[in-house]
Coordinates of N, CA and C in Angstrom, one line a residue:
M2 N 9.6 2.9 0.2 CA 10.1 3.6 1.3 C 9.6 5.0 1.5
V3 N 9.2 5.6 0.4 CA 8.7 7.0 0.4 C 7.5 7.1 1.3
N4 N 6.5 6.2 1.1 CA 5.3 6.2 1.9 C 5.6 6.0 3.3
E5 N 6.5 5.1 3.7 CA 6.8 4.9 5.1 C 7.5 6.1 5.7
G6 N 8.4 6.7 4.9 CA 9.0 8.0 5.3 C 8.0 9.1 5.6
K7 N 7.1 9.2 4.7 CA 6.0 10.2 4.9 C 5.2 9.8 6.1
S8 N 4.8 8.6 6.3 CA 4.0 8.1 7.4 C 4.8 8.4 8.7
L9 N 6.1 8.1 8.7 CA 6.9 8.4 9.9 C 6.9 9.9 10.3
S10 N 7.1 10.7 9.3 CA 7.1 12.1 9.5 C 5.8 12.6 10.0
E11 N 4.7 12.1 9.5 CA 3.3 12.5 9.9 C 3.1 12.0 11.4
A12 N 3.5 10.8 11.7 CA 3.3 10.3 13.0 C 4.1 11.1 14.1
L13 N 5.4 11.4 13.7 CA 6.2 12.2 14.6 C 5.7 13.6 14.8
L14 N 5.2 14.2 13.8 CA 4.7 15.6 13.9 C 3.4 15.6 14.7
S15 N 2.5 14.6 14.5 CA 1.3 14.4 15.2 C 1.6 14.2 16.7
A16 N 2.5 13.3 17.0 CA 2.9 13.0 18.4 C 3.5 14.2 19.1
K17 N 4.3 15.0 18.3 CA 4.9 16.2 18.9 C 3.8 17.2 19.3
V18 N 2.8 17.4 18.4 CA 1.7 18.3 18.7 C 0.9 17.9 19.9
E19 N 0.8 16.6 20.1 CA 0.0 16.0 21.2 C 0.8 15.8 22.4
G20 N 2.1 16.1 22.4 CA 2.9 15.9 23.6 C 3.2 14.4 23.9
R21 N 3.3 13.6 22.8 CA 3.5 12.2 23.0 C 4.9 11.7 22.6
L22 N 5.9 12.6 22.5 CA 7.2 12.3 22.0 C 8.2 12.3 23.2
T23 N 9.1 11.4 23.2 CA 10.2 11.4 24.2 C 11.5 11.3 23.3
V24 N 12.4 12.3 23.5 CA 13.6 12.4 22.7 C 14.8 12.2 23.6
G25 N 15.8 11.4 23.1 CA 17.0 11.2 23.8 C 17.1 9.7 24.3
V26 N 18.3 9.2 24.2 CA 18.6 7.8 24.6 C 18.2 7.6 26.0
Y27 N 18.7 8.4 26.9 CA 18.5 8.2 28.3 C 17.1 8.5 28.7
E28 N 16.5 9.5 28.1 CA 15.1 9.8 28.4 C 14.2 8.7 28.0
C29 N 14.5 8.1 26.8 CA 13.7 7.0 26.3 C 13.8 5.8 27.2
A30 N 15.0 5.5 27.6 CA 15.3 4.3 28.5 C 14.5 4.5 29.8
Q31 N 14.4 5.7 30.3 CA 13.7 6.0 31.5 C 12.2 5.7 31.3
I32 N 11.6 6.1 30.2 CA 10.2 5.9 30.0 C 10.0 4.4 29.8
M33 N 10.9 3.7 29.1 CA 10.7 2.3 28.9 C 10.8 1.5 30.2
N34 N 11.6 2.0 31.1 CA 11.8 1.3 32.4 C 10.5 1.6 33.3
E35 N 10.0 2.8 33.3 CA 9.0 3.2 34.2 C 7.6 2.7 33.7
D36 N 7.3 2.8 32.4 CA 6.0 2.5 31.8 C 6.1 2.0 30.4
P37 N 6.6 0.7 30.2 CA 6.8 0.2 28.9 C 5.5 0.1 28.1
D38 N 4.4 -0.1 28.8 CA 3.1 -0.3 28.1 C 2.6 1.0 27.5
S39 N 3.2 2.2 27.8 CA 2.8 3.4 27.3 C 3.5 3.7 25.9
V40 N 4.5 2.9 25.6 CA 5.3 3.1 24.4 C 4.7 2.4 23.2
S41 N 4.5 3.2 22.1 CA 3.8 2.6 20.9 C 4.9 2.4 19.8
F42 N 5.9 3.3 19.7 CA 6.8 3.2 18.6 C 8.1 3.8 18.9
C43 N 9.2 3.2 18.4 CA 10.6 3.6 18.6 C 11.3 3.9 17.3
V44 N 12.0 5.0 17.3 CA 12.8 5.4 16.2 C 14.3 5.6 16.6
L45 N 15.2 4.9 15.9 CA 16.6 5.0 16.2 C 17.3 5.7 15.0
A46 N 18.1 6.7 15.3 CA 18.9 7.4 14.3 C 20.3 6.8 14.2
T47 N 20.7 6.3 13.1 CA 21.9 5.5 13.0 C 23.0 6.1 12.2
D48 N 23.0 7.4 11.8 CA 23.9 7.9 10.8 C 25.4 8.0 11.3
D49 N 25.6 8.3 12.6 CA 26.9 8.4 13.1 C 27.2 7.4 14.2
F50 N 26.5 6.3 14.1 CA 26.6 5.3 15.2 C 27.7 4.3 15.2
E51 N 28.3 4.1 14.0 CA 29.4 3.1 13.9 C 30.6 3.5 14.7
C52 N 30.8 4.7 14.9 CA 32.0 5.2 15.7 C 31.8 5.2 17.2
D53 N 30.6 5.0 17.7 CA 30.3 5.2 19.1 C 29.9 3.8 19.7
V54 N 30.8 3.1 20.3 CA 30.5 1.8 20.9 C 29.5 1.9 22.0
A55 N 29.5 2.9 22.8 CA 28.5 3.1 23.8 C 27.1 3.2 23.2
L56 N 27.0 4.0 22.2 CA 25.7 4.1 21.5 C 25.2 2.8 20.9
Q57 N 26.2 2.0 20.3 CA 25.8 0.7 19.8 C 25.2 -0.2 20.8
I58 N 25.8 -0.1 22.0 CA 25.3 -1.0 23.1 C 24.0 -0.5 23.6
H59 N 23.8 0.8 23.7 CA 22.4 1.3 24.0 C 21.4 0.9 23.0
F60 N 21.7 1.0 21.7 CA 20.8 0.6 20.6 C 20.5 -0.9 20.7
T61 N 21.5 -1.7 21.0 CA 21.2 -3.2 21.1 C 20.2 -3.4 22.3
L62 N 20.4 -2.8 23.4 CA 19.6 -3.0 24.5 C 18.1 -2.4 24.3
I63 N 18.1 -1.3 23.6 CA 16.8 -0.7 23.3 C 16.0 -1.6 22.3
Q64 N 16.7 -2.1 21.3 CA 16.1 -3.1 20.3 C 15.6 -4.3 21.1
A65 N 16.4 -4.9 21.9 CA 15.9 -6.1 22.7 C 14.7 -5.8 23.5
F66 N 14.7 -4.6 24.2 CA 13.6 -4.2 25.0 C 12.3 -4.1 24.1
C67 N 12.5 -3.5 23.0 CA 11.3 -3.3 22.1 C 10.8 -4.6 21.6
F68 N 11.7 -5.6 21.2 CA 11.2 -6.9 20.8 C 10.5 -7.6 21.9
D69 N 11.0 -7.5 23.1 CA 10.4 -8.2 24.3 C 9.1 -7.6 24.7
N70 N 8.8 -6.3 24.3 CA 7.6 -5.7 24.8 C 6.7 -5.3 23.6
D71 N 6.9 -6.0 22.4 CA 6.1 -5.8 21.2 C 5.9 -4.3 20.8
I72 N 7.1 -3.6 20.9 CA 7.1 -2.2 20.5 C 7.7 -2.2 19.1
S73 N 7.0 -1.6 18.1 CA 7.5 -1.4 16.8 C 8.7 -0.5 16.8
I74 N 9.7 -0.8 16.0 CA 10.9 -0.1 16.0 C 11.5 0.0 14.5
V75 N 12.0 1.2 14.2 CA 12.6 1.4 12.9 C 13.9 2.2 13.1
K76 N 14.8 2.2 12.1 CA 16.0 3.0 12.0 C 15.8 4.1 11.0
V77 N 16.3 5.3 11.2 CA 16.5 6.3 10.2 C 17.9 6.6 10.0
N78 N 18.4 7.0 8.9 CA 19.8 7.3 8.6 C 20.2 8.7 8.6
D79 N 19.3 9.6 9.0 CA 19.6 11.0 9.0 C 19.2 11.7 10.3
L80 N 20.2 11.7 11.2 CA 20.0 12.3 12.6 C 19.6 13.8 12.5
K81 N 20.2 14.5 11.6 CA 19.9 16.0 11.5 C 18.5 16.2 11.1
R82 N 18.0 15.4 10.1 CA 16.6 15.6 9.7 C 15.6 15.2 10.8
L83 N 16.0 14.1 11.5 CA 15.1 13.7 12.6 C 15.1 14.7 13.7
R84 N 16.2 15.3 14.0 CA 16.3 16.4 15.0 C 15.4 17.5 14.6
N85 N 15.5 17.9 13.4 CA 14.7 19.1 12.9 C 13.2 18.7 13.0
L86 N 12.8 17.5 12.6 CA 11.4 17.1 12.6 C 10.8 17.1 14.0
V87 N 11.6 16.6 15.0 CA 11.0 16.5 16.3 C 11.3 17.8 17.1
G88 N 12.0 18.7 16.6 CA 12.3 20.0 17.3 C 13.4 19.8 18.4
A89 N 14.4 18.9 18.1 CA 15.4 18.7 19.1 C 16.7 19.2 18.7
N90 N 16.8 20.4 18.2 CA 18.0 21.0 17.7 C 19.0 21.1 18.9
G91 N 20.2 20.6 18.7 CA 21.2 20.6 19.7 C 21.0 19.6 20.8
Q92 N 20.0 18.8 20.7 CA 19.7 17.8 21.7 C 19.9 16.4 21.1
D93 N 20.2 15.4 22.0 CA 20.4 14.0 21.6 C 19.1 13.5 21.0
A94 N 19.1 13.1 19.8 CA 17.8 12.5 19.2 C 18.1 11.2 18.6
H95 N 19.1 10.5 19.1 CA 19.4 9.1 18.6 C 18.3 8.2 18.8
C96 N 17.4 8.4 19.8 CA 16.3 7.6 20.1 C 15.1 8.5 20.3
V97 N 14.0 8.2 19.7 CA 12.7 8.9 19.8 C 11.6 7.9 20.0
L98 N 10.8 8.1 21.1 CA 9.7 7.3 21.3 C 8.4 8.0 21.1
I99 N 7.4 7.3 20.6 CA 6.0 7.8 20.5 C 5.2 7.0 21.5
T100 N 4.6 7.7 22.4 CA 3.7 7.0 23.4 C 2.3 6.9 22.8
N101 N 1.6 6.0 23.4 CA 0.2 5.7 23.0 C -0.7 7.0 23.2
P102 N -1.6 7.1 22.3 CA -2.6 8.2 22.4 C -3.5 7.9 23.6
T103 N -4.1 9.0 24.2 CA -5.0 8.8 25.3 C -6.2 8.0 24.8
E104 N -6.9 7.4 25.7 CA -8.0 6.5 25.4 C -9.1 7.2 24.6
D105 N -9.3 8.4 24.9 CA -10.5 9.1 24.3 C -10.1 9.8 23.0
S106 N -8.9 9.6 22.5 CA -8.5 10.3 21.2 C -8.5 9.2 20.1
W107 N -8.4 9.7 18.9 CA -8.4 8.9 17.7 C -7.1 8.2 17.5
E108 N -7.1 7.0 16.9 CA -5.8 6.4 16.6 C -5.2 7.2 15.4
D109 N -3.9 7.2 15.4 CA -3.1 7.9 14.4 C -3.0 7.0 13.2
P110 N -3.6 7.4 12.0 CA -3.5 6.5 10.8 C -2.1 6.3 10.3
A111 N -1.3 7.3 10.5 CA 0.1 7.2 10.0 C 0.9 6.2 10.9
L112 N 0.6 6.2 12.2 CA 1.2 5.3 13.1 C 0.7 3.8 12.8
E113 N -0.5 3.7 12.5 CA -1.1 2.4 12.1 C -0.3 1.8 10.9
K114 N -0.1 2.7 9.9 CA 0.6 2.3 8.7 C 2.0 1.8 9.0
L115 N 2.7 2.5 10.0 CA 4.0 2.1 10.4 C 4.0 0.8 11.1
H116 N 3.0 0.6 12.0 CA 3.0 -0.7 12.6 C 2.8 -1.9 11.6
L117 N 2.0 -1.7 10.6 CA 1.8 -2.7 9.6 C 3.1 -2.9 8.8
F118 N 3.8 -1.8 8.5 CA 5.1 -1.9 7.8 C 6.1 -2.7 8.6
C119 N 6.2 -2.5 9.9 CA 7.1 -3.2 10.8 C 6.7 -4.7 10.8
E120 N 5.4 -5.0 10.9 CA 5.0 -6.4 10.9 C 5.4 -7.1 9.6
E121 N 5.2 -6.4 8.5 CA 5.5 -7.0 7.2 C 7.0 -7.2 7.1
S122 N 7.8 -6.2 7.6 CA 9.3 -6.3 7.5 C 9.8 -7.5 8.4
C123 N 9.2 -7.7 9.5 CA 9.6 -8.8 10.4 C 9.3 -10.2 9.7
S124 N 8.2 -10.2 8.9 CA 7.9 -11.5 8.2 C 8.9 -11.8 7.2
Y125 N 9.7 -10.8 6.8 CA 10.8 -11.0 5.8 C 12.2 -11.0 6.5
N126 N 12.1 -11.2 7.9 CA 13.3 -11.3 8.7 C 14.1 -9.9 8.7
D127 N 13.4 -8.8 8.5 CA 14.1 -7.5 8.6 C 13.5 -7.0 9.9
W128 N 14.2 -7.3 11.0 CA 13.7 -7.0 12.4 C 13.6 -5.5 12.7
V129 N 14.6 -4.7 12.2 CA 14.6 -3.3 12.4 C 14.8 -2.6 11.1
P130 N 13.7 -2.4 10.4 CA 13.7 -1.8 9.0 C 14.2 -0.4 9.1
E131 N 14.9 0.0 8.0 CA 15.3 1.4 7.9 C 14.4 2.2 7.0
I132 N 14.1 3.4 7.4 CA 13.2 4.3 6.7 C 13.9 5.5 6.4
T133 N 13.8 6.0 5.2 CA 14.3 7.3 4.8 C 13.3 8.4 5.0
L134 N 13.7 9.4 5.8 CA 12.8 10.5 6.0 C 12.7 11.4 4.7
P135 N 11.5 11.9 4.3 CA 11.5 12.7 3.1 C 12.2 14.0 3.3
E136 N 12.6 14.6 2.2 CA 13.2 15.9 2.2 C 12.1 16.9 2.5
R137 N 12.5 18.0 3.2 CA 11.6 19.0 3.5 C 11.3 19.9 2.4

């Protein structure tokens, strides 16, 4: 899990620098609705989600959409750490999307590792694997 956590951190930071992050449940849903082919990866933060039925419904719909559109998806259990990582302090960061890089840019090796991790997890019937983000 440490390697996957490091890869996720690297992919999020790289996407942030390149302007390829969308943060927030509603913002992510809007991108998925308007241009699902642009979405490469989805992260759901689940640490305070058991108490919020509306958030559980949103997560279920987002997961179904990701499965239907072949978008890799993972859960993290530390919303505060995810917020800090993507620079969304005080903002809803329960859902974060990484969009595809432009055609003329290099593929992100950390993102490729995450896609492989998700594929392997699905082969073990772990459809939405959980990743622990590394300590800063």
